[in-house]
Short mmCIF file of C-alpha atoms in Angstrom, two decimals:
data_model
loop_
_atom_site.label_atom_id
_atom_site.label_comp_id
_atom_site.label_asym_id
_atom_site.label_seq_id
_atom_site.Cartn_x
_atom_site.Cartn_y
_atom_site.Cartn_z
CA MET Y 1 -61.84 -31.41 8.25
CA ASP Y 2 -60.05 -33.65 10.75
CA GLN Y 3 -57.31 -34.36 8.20
CA GLU Y 4 -56.85 -30.63 7.56
CA HIS Y 5 -56.54 -29.98 11.29
CA LEU Y 6 -53.98 -32.77 11.56
CA LYS Y 7 -51.95 -31.23 8.73
CA GLU Y 8 -52.05 -27.84 10.46
CA ASP Y 9 -50.97 -29.42 13.76
CA ASN Y 10 -48.08 -31.19 12.00
CA ARG Y 11 -46.98 -27.90 10.47
CA LYS Y 12 -47.05 -26.28 13.90
CA LYS Y 13 -45.08 -29.12 15.47
CA LYS Y 14 -42.49 -29.09 12.65
CA PRO Y 15 -39.24 -27.63 14.04
CA ASN Y 16 -38.00 -24.32 12.67
CA TRP Y 17 -34.40 -24.66 11.48
CA ASP Y 18 -34.02 -21.04 10.42
CA ILE Y 19 -30.93 -19.74 12.27
CA ARG Y 20 -30.82 -16.31 10.64
CA PRO Y 21 -32.43 -14.48 13.61
CA TYR Y 22 -29.61 -15.76 15.85
CA LEU Y 23 -26.80 -15.44 13.34
CA GLY Y 24 -26.44 -11.66 13.64
CA LYS Y 25 -26.37 -11.78 17.43
CA GLY Y 26 -23.84 -14.62 17.36
CA LEU Y 27 -21.53 -12.84 14.93
CA THR Y 28 -21.77 -9.61 16.93
CA ALA Y 29 -20.88 -11.44 20.15
CA PHE Y 30 -18.01 -13.23 18.43
CA PHE Y 31 -16.49 -10.04 17.04
CA VAL Y 32 -16.89 -8.19 20.35
CA ILE Y 33 -15.12 -10.98 22.24
CA ALA Y 34 -12.40 -11.29 19.58
CA LEU Y 35 -11.82 -7.50 19.58
CA SER Y 36 -11.67 -7.45 23.39
CA ILE Y 37 -9.05 -10.22 23.40
CA MET Y 38 -7.04 -8.43 20.72
CA LEU Y 39 -7.14 -5.12 22.61
CA PHE Y 40 -5.98 -6.91 25.77
CA PHE Y 41 -2.93 -8.31 23.96
CA VAL Y 42 -2.25 -4.97 22.23
CA PHE Y 43 -2.02 -3.08 25.55
CA TYR Y 44 -0.79 -5.75 28.00
CA LYS Y 45 0.95 -8.42 25.88
CA PRO Y 46 2.18 -6.69 22.70
CA ASP Y 47 5.13 -9.07 22.31
CA VAL Y 48 2.87 -12.13 22.34
CA LEU Y 49 0.54 -10.59 19.74
CA SER Y 50 3.51 -9.51 17.59
CA ASP Y 51 5.03 -12.99 17.67
CA ALA Y 52 1.68 -14.60 16.85
CA LEU Y 53 1.08 -12.26 13.92
CA HIS Y 54 4.65 -12.84 12.71
CA LYS Y 55 4.16 -16.62 12.74
CA VAL Y 56 0.86 -16.33 10.91
CA GLY Y 57 2.49 -13.98 8.38
CA VAL Y 58 5.35 -16.42 7.77
CA VAL Y 59 2.95 -19.32 7.21
CA LEU Y 60 0.72 -17.31 4.87
CA GLN Y 61 3.57 -15.52 3.10
CA PRO Y 62 3.26 -17.53 -0.18
CA ILE Y 63 -0.49 -16.78 -0.24
CA PHE Y 64 0.15 -13.05 0.32
CA PHE Y 65 2.80 -13.02 -2.42
CA GLY Y 66 0.45 -14.80 -4.82
CA MET Y 67 -2.49 -12.50 -4.06
CA ALA Y 68 -0.33 -9.37 -4.48
CA MET Y 69 1.13 -10.56 -7.80
CA ALA Y 70 -2.28 -11.62 -9.08
CA TYR Y 71 -3.74 -8.24 -8.17
CA ILE Y 72 -0.95 -6.40 -9.99
CA VAL Y 73 -0.99 -8.44 -13.22
CA ASN Y 74 -4.77 -8.91 -13.34
CA PRO Y 75 -5.27 -5.93 -15.74
CA ILE Y 76 -2.80 -7.51 -18.20
CA MET Y 77 -4.68 -10.80 -18.07
CA ARG Y 78 -8.04 -9.10 -18.63
CA LYS Y 79 -6.84 -7.12 -21.65
CA VAL Y 80 -5.18 -10.11 -23.32
CA GLU Y 81 -8.19 -12.30 -22.57
CA ALA Y 82 -10.69 -9.73 -23.92
CA LYS Y 83 -8.72 -9.10 -27.13
CA ALA Y 84 -8.23 -12.81 -27.81
CA PHE Y 85 -11.93 -13.55 -27.22
CA LYS Y 86 -13.09 -10.66 -29.42
CA LYS Y 87 -10.77 -11.73 -32.23
CA ARG Y 88 -11.93 -15.38 -32.30
CA GLN Y 89 -15.54 -15.00 -31.19
CA GLY Y 90 -17.02 -14.94 -34.71
CA ASN Y 91 -15.28 -18.17 -35.80
CA CYS Y 92 -16.13 -20.27 -32.77
CA GLU Y 93 -19.24 -22.32 -32.04
CA ASP Y 94 -18.54 -23.17 -28.39
CA GLU Y 95 -18.01 -19.88 -26.55
CA GLU Y 96 -17.42 -21.60 -23.19
CA LYS Y 97 -14.37 -23.46 -24.51
CA LEU Y 98 -13.15 -20.29 -26.18
CA ARG Y 99 -13.43 -18.38 -22.91
CA LYS Y 100 -11.37 -21.03 -21.12
CA LYS Y 101 -8.68 -20.93 -23.81
CA CYS Y 102 -8.58 -17.13 -23.73
CA ARG Y 103 -8.33 -17.21 -19.93
CA LYS Y 104 -5.34 -19.55 -20.15
CA LEU Y 105 -3.73 -17.28 -22.73
CA GLY Y 106 -4.32 -14.22 -20.51
CA VAL Y 107 -2.86 -15.98 -17.44
CA LEU Y 108 0.19 -17.04 -19.44
CA ALA Y 109 0.76 -13.50 -20.76
CA ALA Y 110 0.34 -11.96 -17.29
CA VAL Y 111 2.70 -14.39 -15.54
CA LEU Y 112 5.34 -14.14 -18.29
CA THR Y 113 5.20 -10.34 -18.05
CA LEU Y 114 5.69 -10.55 -14.28
CA ILE Y 115 8.66 -12.93 -14.59
CA VAL Y 116 10.31 -10.81 -17.31
CA VAL Y 117 9.95 -7.62 -15.25
CA ILE Y 118 11.44 -9.28 -12.14
CA PHE Y 119 14.28 -10.77 -14.22
CA VAL Y 120 15.09 -7.40 -15.84
CA ILE Y 121 15.12 -5.62 -12.47
CA ILE Y 122 17.48 -8.25 -11.05
CA LEU Y 123 19.78 -7.92 -14.08
CA LEU Y 124 19.84 -4.15 -13.68
CA VAL Y 125 20.24 -3.96 -9.91
CA VAL Y 126 22.53 -6.85 -8.89
CA PRO Y 127 25.45 -6.14 -11.27
CA GLN Y 128 25.25 -2.42 -10.47
CA VAL Y 129 25.36 -3.09 -6.72
CA ILE Y 130 28.35 -5.42 -7.09
CA ASN Y 131 30.08 -2.88 -9.33
CA SER Y 132 29.39 -0.08 -6.84
CA ILE Y 133 30.90 -2.06 -3.96
CA GLU Y 134 33.96 -3.00 -6.02
CA THR Y 135 34.49 0.63 -7.09
CA LEU Y 136 34.10 1.85 -3.51
CA VAL Y 137 36.69 -0.65 -2.24
CA LYS Y 138 39.17 0.10 -5.04
CA GLN Y 139 38.90 3.88 -4.78
CA PHE Y 140 38.72 4.07 -0.99
CA PRO Y 141 42.48 4.86 -0.62
CA SER Y 142 42.12 7.72 -3.11
CA TYR Y 143 39.16 9.08 -1.11
CA ILE Y 144 41.33 9.04 2.04
CA GLU Y 145 44.12 10.80 0.19
CA SER Y 146 41.75 13.48 -1.12
CA PHE Y 147 40.41 14.02 2.40
CA ASN Y 148 43.96 14.35 3.80
CA ASN Y 149 44.82 16.91 1.11
CA TRP Y 150 41.69 18.91 1.91
CA TYR Y 151 42.40 18.67 5.62
CA GLY Y 152 46.01 19.80 5.15
CA GLY Y 153 44.88 22.76 3.06
CA LEU Y 154 42.36 23.74 5.73
CA LYS Y 155 45.09 23.75 8.40
CA LYS Y 156 47.12 26.21 6.37
CA ILE Y 157 44.14 28.52 5.79
CA ASP Y 158 42.63 28.60 9.28
CA ALA Y 159 44.42 27.11 12.29
CA GLN Y 160 41.45 27.62 14.64
CA TRP Y 161 39.13 25.57 12.43
CA ALA Y 162 41.85 22.91 12.23
CA VAL Y 163 41.84 22.63 16.06
CA TYR Y 164 38.05 22.16 16.13
CA LEU Y 165 38.27 19.61 13.34
CA ASP Y 166 41.05 17.72 15.18
CA GLU Y 167 38.87 17.48 18.27
CA ALA Y 168 35.87 16.32 16.22
CA LEU Y 169 37.92 13.68 14.40
CA THR Y 170 39.39 12.44 17.69
CA THR Y 171 35.90 12.12 19.20
CA ILE Y 172 34.60 10.28 16.13
CA LYS Y 173 37.62 7.96 16.16
CA GLU Y 174 37.21 7.10 19.86
CA THR Y 175 33.45 6.57 19.44
CA LEU Y 176 34.02 4.30 16.46
CA ILE Y 177 36.66 2.24 18.26
CA ASN Y 178 34.44 1.84 21.33
CA TRP Y 179 31.47 0.86 19.15
CA ILE Y 180 33.56 -1.77 17.33
CA ASN Y 181 34.88 -3.21 20.60
CA ASP Y 182 31.48 -3.27 22.32
CA ASN Y 183 29.05 -4.08 19.50
CA VAL Y 184 31.13 -5.94 16.94
CA LEU Y 185 34.03 -7.81 18.56
CA GLY Y 186 32.19 -8.31 21.85
CA GLN Y 187 29.11 -9.79 20.18
CA MET Y 188 30.63 -11.69 17.30
CA ASP Y 189 28.74 -14.89 18.11
CA LYS Y 190 25.44 -13.04 18.09
CA ILE Y 191 26.34 -11.28 14.82
CA ILE Y 192 27.19 -14.61 13.15
CA GLN Y 193 23.91 -16.04 14.44
CA ASN Y 194 21.95 -13.04 13.10
CA VAL Y 195 23.69 -13.25 9.72
CA THR Y 196 22.92 -16.96 9.48
CA SER Y 197 19.31 -16.34 10.47
CA GLY Y 198 19.11 -13.54 7.90
CA LEU Y 199 20.40 -15.79 5.13
CA VAL Y 200 17.86 -18.47 6.08
CA THR Y 201 15.09 -15.84 6.04
CA ILE Y 202 16.21 -14.61 2.59
CA LEU Y 203 16.24 -18.15 1.19
CA ARG Y 204 12.84 -18.92 2.73
CA THR Y 205 11.40 -15.67 1.35
CA ALA Y 206 12.78 -16.48 -2.10
CA LEU Y 207 11.19 -19.95 -1.93
CA ASN Y 208 7.88 -18.48 -0.78
CA PHE Y 209 8.06 -16.00 -3.64
CA ILE Y 210 8.47 -18.84 -6.16
CA ILE Y 211 5.53 -20.67 -4.55
CA GLY Y 212 3.63 -17.37 -4.68
CA ILE Y 213 3.97 -17.33 -8.48
CA ALA Y 214 2.19 -20.71 -8.57
CA VAL Y 215 -0.49 -19.32 -6.23
CA CYS Y 216 -0.82 -16.31 -8.54
CA VAL Y 217 -1.49 -18.62 -11.50
CA TYR Y 218 -4.25 -20.48 -9.65
CA ILE Y 219 -5.86 -17.24 -8.42
CA LEU Y 220 -5.92 -15.77 -11.93
CA ALA Y 221 -7.25 -18.98 -13.47
CA THR Y 222 -10.08 -19.35 -10.93
CA LYS Y 223 -10.76 -15.64 -10.33
CA ASP Y 224 -14.43 -15.76 -11.39
CA LYS Y 225 -15.13 -18.82 -9.24
CA LEU Y 226 -13.48 -17.21 -6.20
CA LYS Y 227 -15.57 -14.06 -6.67
CA ALA Y 228 -18.75 -16.17 -6.93
CA GLN Y 229 -17.86 -18.08 -3.75
CA THR Y 230 -17.24 -14.83 -1.88
CA LYS Y 231 -20.59 -13.35 -2.95
CA LYS Y 232 -22.36 -16.60 -2.10
CA PHE Y 233 -20.82 -16.49 1.39
CA VAL Y 234 -21.85 -12.85 1.92
CA TYR Y 235 -25.45 -13.36 0.78
CA SER Y 236 -25.76 -16.49 2.92
CA LEU Y 237 -24.84 -14.52 6.05
CA PHE Y 238 -26.65 -11.21 5.57
CA LYS Y 239 -30.01 -9.97 4.35
CA PRO Y 240 -30.05 -8.77 0.71
CA LYS Y 241 -30.09 -5.11 1.78
CA HIS Y 242 -26.95 -5.41 3.92
CA ALA Y 243 -25.30 -7.86 1.53
CA ASN Y 244 -25.83 -5.48 -1.39
CA TRP Y 245 -24.20 -2.68 0.58
CA LEU Y 246 -21.26 -4.91 1.51
CA VAL Y 247 -20.73 -6.15 -2.07
CA ASN Y 248 -20.95 -2.60 -3.41
CA THR Y 249 -18.42 -1.45 -0.78
CA MET Y 250 -16.07 -4.29 -1.75
CA ARG Y 251 -16.44 -3.34 -5.41
CA LYS Y 252 -15.70 0.31 -4.67
CA SER Y 253 -12.76 -0.68 -2.47
CA ASP Y 254 -11.34 -2.69 -5.34
CA ILE Y 255 -11.62 0.37 -7.62
CA ILE Y 256 -9.91 2.61 -5.04
CA PHE Y 257 -7.20 0.15 -4.02
CA GLY Y 258 -6.52 -1.32 -7.45
CA GLY Y 259 -6.65 2.03 -9.23
CA PHE Y 260 -4.17 3.56 -6.81
CA ILE Y 261 -1.72 0.62 -6.76
CA ILE Y 262 -1.71 0.06 -10.54
CA GLY Y 263 -1.56 3.79 -11.21
CA LYS Y 264 1.28 4.25 -8.74
CA ILE Y 265 3.26 1.41 -10.33
CA ILE Y 266 2.85 2.96 -13.80
CA ASP Y 267 3.79 6.37 -12.39
CA SER Y 268 6.89 4.88 -10.71
CA ILE Y 269 7.98 3.15 -13.93
CA ILE Y 270 7.73 6.47 -15.79
CA ILE Y 271 9.69 8.31 -13.06
CA GLY Y 272 12.35 5.58 -13.03
CA ILE Y 273 12.77 5.78 -16.81
CA ILE Y 274 13.00 9.61 -16.73
CA CYS Y 275 15.61 9.43 -13.97
CA PHE Y 276 17.59 6.76 -15.86
CA LEU Y 277 17.60 8.82 -19.09
CA PHE Y 278 18.67 11.97 -17.21
CA CYS Y 279 21.56 10.13 -15.53
CA LEU Y 280 22.55 8.58 -18.85
CA VAL Y 281 22.54 11.93 -20.72
CA THR Y 282 24.38 13.85 -17.99
CA GLY Y 283 26.96 11.10 -17.46
CA MET Y 284 25.93 10.23 -13.89
CA PRO Y 285 27.52 7.06 -12.50
CA TYR Y 286 25.37 3.96 -12.02
CA ALA Y 287 22.51 5.32 -14.15
CA ALA Y 288 20.57 2.03 -14.22
CA LEU Y 289 20.87 1.43 -10.47
CA VAL Y 290 19.86 5.01 -9.64
CA GLY Y 291 16.85 4.81 -12.00
CA VAL Y 292 15.66 1.55 -10.42
CA ILE Y 293 16.06 2.84 -6.84
CA VAL Y 294 14.22 6.11 -7.57
CA GLY Y 295 11.47 4.25 -9.46
CA VAL Y 296 10.93 1.63 -6.74
CA THR Y 297 10.89 4.12 -3.85
CA ASN Y 298 8.51 6.37 -5.80
CA VAL Y 299 5.78 3.82 -4.98
CA ILE Y 300 5.80 5.38 -1.50
CA PRO Y 301 3.52 8.45 -1.63
CA PHE Y 302 4.94 11.91 -0.93
CA PHE Y 303 8.24 10.82 0.72
CA GLY Y 304 9.22 8.22 -1.90
CA PRO Y 305 11.41 10.32 -4.24
CA PHE Y 306 13.37 11.79 -1.33
CA ILE Y 307 13.87 8.37 0.30
CA GLY Y 308 15.28 7.05 -2.96
CA ALA Y 309 17.39 10.18 -3.53
CA ILE Y 310 19.36 9.79 -0.28
CA PRO Y 311 21.30 6.56 -1.09
CA CYS Y 312 21.62 7.57 -4.75
CA SER Y 313 23.05 10.99 -3.82
CA LEU Y 314 25.55 9.39 -1.45
CA LEU Y 315 26.54 6.91 -4.14
CA ILE Y 316 27.13 9.69 -6.69
CA LEU Y 317 28.80 11.87 -4.04
CA ILE Y 318 31.57 9.30 -3.62
CA ILE Y 319 32.38 9.51 -7.34
CA ASP Y 320 31.66 13.17 -8.15
CA PRO Y 321 30.36 15.70 -5.55
CA LYS Y 322 29.38 18.28 -8.21
CA ARG Y 323 27.17 15.79 -10.05
CA ALA Y 324 25.63 14.78 -6.72
CA LEU Y 325 24.44 18.37 -6.24
CA VAL Y 326 23.02 18.41 -9.77
CA PHE Y 327 21.24 15.11 -9.04
CA VAL Y 328 19.65 16.47 -5.84
CA ILE Y 329 18.33 19.52 -7.73
CA PHE Y 330 17.00 17.22 -10.47
CA ILE Y 331 15.16 15.02 -7.91
CA ILE Y 332 13.49 18.08 -6.35
CA VAL Y 333 12.33 19.27 -9.79
CA LEU Y 334 11.23 15.74 -10.76
CA GLN Y 335 9.22 15.38 -7.55
CA GLN Y 336 7.38 18.63 -8.29
CA ILE Y 337 6.64 17.53 -11.87
CA ASP Y 338 5.44 14.14 -10.67
CA GLY Y 339 3.30 15.57 -7.86
CA ASN Y 340 1.64 18.25 -10.00
CA ILE Y 341 1.56 16.83 -13.55
CA ILE Y 342 2.43 13.14 -14.04
CA GLY Y 343 0.85 11.73 -10.87
CA PRO Y 344 -2.53 13.52 -11.16
CA LYS Y 345 -2.78 12.58 -14.87
CA ILE Y 346 -2.30 8.87 -14.14
CA LEU Y 347 -3.95 8.53 -10.73
CA GLY Y 348 -6.67 11.14 -11.18
CA ASP Y 349 -8.58 11.51 -7.90
CA LYS Y 350 -8.72 7.86 -6.91
CA LEU Y 351 -8.35 8.38 -3.17
CA LYS Y 352 -10.20 11.70 -2.80
CA LEU Y 353 -8.01 12.48 0.22
CA SER Y 354 -6.57 15.85 1.14
CA MET Y 355 -2.81 16.14 1.70
CA PHE Y 356 -3.39 16.15 5.46
CA TRP Y 357 -5.07 12.72 5.36
CA VAL Y 358 -2.36 11.39 3.02
CA LEU Y 359 0.33 12.38 5.53
CA PHE Y 360 -1.82 11.05 8.38
CA ALA Y 361 -2.19 7.67 6.65
CA ILE Y 362 1.52 7.40 5.84
CA LEU Y 363 2.64 8.27 9.39
CA VAL Y 364 0.07 6.13 11.23
CA PHE Y 365 0.20 3.02 9.05
CA GLY Y 366 3.97 3.36 8.62
CA GLY Y 367 4.43 3.55 12.39
CA LEU Y 368 2.21 0.52 12.96
CA PHE Y 369 3.20 -1.74 10.06
CA GLY Y 370 6.56 -0.47 8.79
CA ILE Y 371 7.38 -0.14 5.10
CA GLY Y 372 4.28 -2.13 4.09
CA GLY Y 373 2.11 0.35 5.97
CA VAL Y 374 3.86 3.27 4.26
CA VAL Y 375 3.16 1.83 0.80
CA LEU Y 376 -0.41 0.59 1.42
CA GLY Y 377 -1.50 3.10 4.07
CA CYS Y 378 -3.00 5.60 1.61
CA PRO Y 379 -5.27 3.19 -0.34
CA ILE Y 380 -6.36 1.41 2.86
CA PHE Y 381 -7.20 4.72 4.52
CA GLY Y 382 -8.94 5.77 1.29
CA ILE Y 383 -11.23 2.74 1.63
CA ILE Y 384 -11.91 3.53 5.30
CA TYR Y 385 -12.63 7.15 4.35
CA PHE Y 386 -15.09 6.01 1.66
CA VAL Y 387 -16.94 3.68 4.06
CA VAL Y 388 -17.23 6.42 6.70
CA GLN Y 389 -18.51 8.87 4.05
CA GLU Y 390 -21.14 6.37 2.89
CA ILE Y 391 -22.35 5.77 6.45
CA GLN Y 392 -22.54 9.54 7.06
CA ARG Y 393 -24.44 10.02 3.81
CA ALA Y 394 -26.99 7.34 4.74
CA LEU Y 395 -27.53 8.74 8.25
CA LEU Y 396 -27.84 12.37 7.11
CA THR Y 397 -30.19 11.44 4.24
CA LYS Y 398 -32.35 9.48 6.67
CA ARG Y 399 -32.65 12.60 8.83
CA GLY Y 400 -33.49 14.80 5.84
CA LEU Y 401 -30.22 16.76 5.93
CA LYS Y 402 -27.67 17.69 3.28
CA TYR Y 403 -24.52 15.58 3.13
CA LYS Y 404 -22.07 17.58 1.00
CA GLU Y 405 -19.13 18.92 3.02
CA SER Y 406 -19.48 22.39 1.47
CA CYS Y 407 -22.88 22.69 3.17
CA PHE Y 408 -21.21 22.40 6.59
CA GLU Y 409 -18.27 24.77 6.09
CA ASN Y 410 -19.93 27.88 7.58
CA LEU Y 411 -22.79 26.20 9.40
CA ASP Y 412 -23.92 27.87 12.62
CA HIS Y 413 -26.68 25.43 13.61
CA ILE Y 414 -29.61 23.42 12.26
CA ASP Y 415 -33.18 24.36 13.16
CA GLU Y 416 -34.58 21.45 15.19
CA GLU Y 417 -38.12 21.79 13.81
CA THR Y 418 -37.65 22.75 10.17
CA LYS Y 419 -34.16 21.15 9.78
CA GLU Y 420 -33.08 24.32 8.01
CA MET Y 421 -29.31 24.93 7.98
CA ILE Y 422 -28.45 28.34 9.45
CA TYR Y 423 -25.16 29.92 8.38
CA HIS Y 424 -22.95 32.66 9.84
CA GLU Y 425 -24.41 35.98 8.71
CA SER Y 426 -21.35 37.80 10.11
CA GLU Y 427 -19.22 36.16 7.40
CA GLY Y 428 -21.56 37.17 4.60
CA TYR Y 429 -23.70 34.03 4.70
CA VAL Y 430 -27.48 34.06 5.02
CA ARG Y 431 -30.13 31.45 5.62
CA LYS Y 432 -30.08 28.92 2.77
CA PRO Y 433 -33.05 26.79 1.76
CA ILE Y 434 -32.73 23.02 1.94
CA ASP Y 435 -31.76 21.47 -1.40
CA LYS Y 436 -33.00 17.88 -1.43
CA ASN Y 437 -30.53 17.01 -4.21
CA GLN Y 438 -27.51 17.82 -2.04
#
């Protein structure tokens, strides 16, 4: 009996190293303090925060490039890997070695596809840009001559309009001369410095992009291990209930984000090819360049086709104004076809956002983060929207209420005792019984 009491006393004296009860409080305090510091810099020191984020972005740029490329080509790797494994599975004794070989084959196919696509785009765009600049320089005197002929004809037709046009041209000329003297000649040293800095930035970005391809290879090769490490980290921090919710949210976010990005890329490739074929058939100048610009800008939701149409229309306008008008009409028709037929077929209802929230996401994220926010704003907001919907569903279900939005459209109030939802009888709605399945 004495020995048993001693054992019990030793168990009582044994220190408890379980830190989980304090971990949640510690993490909450950390995030509150971090958010408070961030909000302080956002409102009172925005330049300091912007510079800090810029430095961090520059340092992590190769990692971001690698992650983005790996995310885009991951479906190619999975398909090649699955087909290769299925084809050789029956003739192999060691499946683990076969899986590793198939993974290497999938990574190789994905990276080669990425390099070929980038190489083809460069071959299409760079020569066309150089050719466009050369054509513009060579034909510039003829454009001036055409303008003078038009201007002379206008003078003969209507003298009053000629006077207004003379005044407008004089104002434009004086403004242009003043701008050149003040902003170009007067700040030549600064312009040379900015150009040099821009060239250095371009070279550094190109180097980071090459390093990013190597990062992409490592991410694809170790994808399963990285996923396992992430789940291990999540389950080590949170209870199974909360960890399950977080993992499920991450999985759903991947479906929303990945489905939208991959679908949008496929949609943009199709739109670019259609535009290229149209320009080729109708004899538009710079068909390849125009197709690439329209296809790339189509990645931007809603505004993309029009953003791409502006430089392309100006480029065609220099060569042939009539064809420029035809091109603008074609872009409007193509945007309608893409928005109502091609896009919904490929993307489906990945985001489940109304047009209002799409515009909201583009404007807010674009204003905060520039072109990157415009491109990624919709899928990111789609993830936020999903998380908020899940939280609302859990809270309403816990309170015994319906959670479908249609149940709240004409709601007048909810009975506090019975929790029955009372609707507007003046609009033809009557009391509806609670449906537990909704």
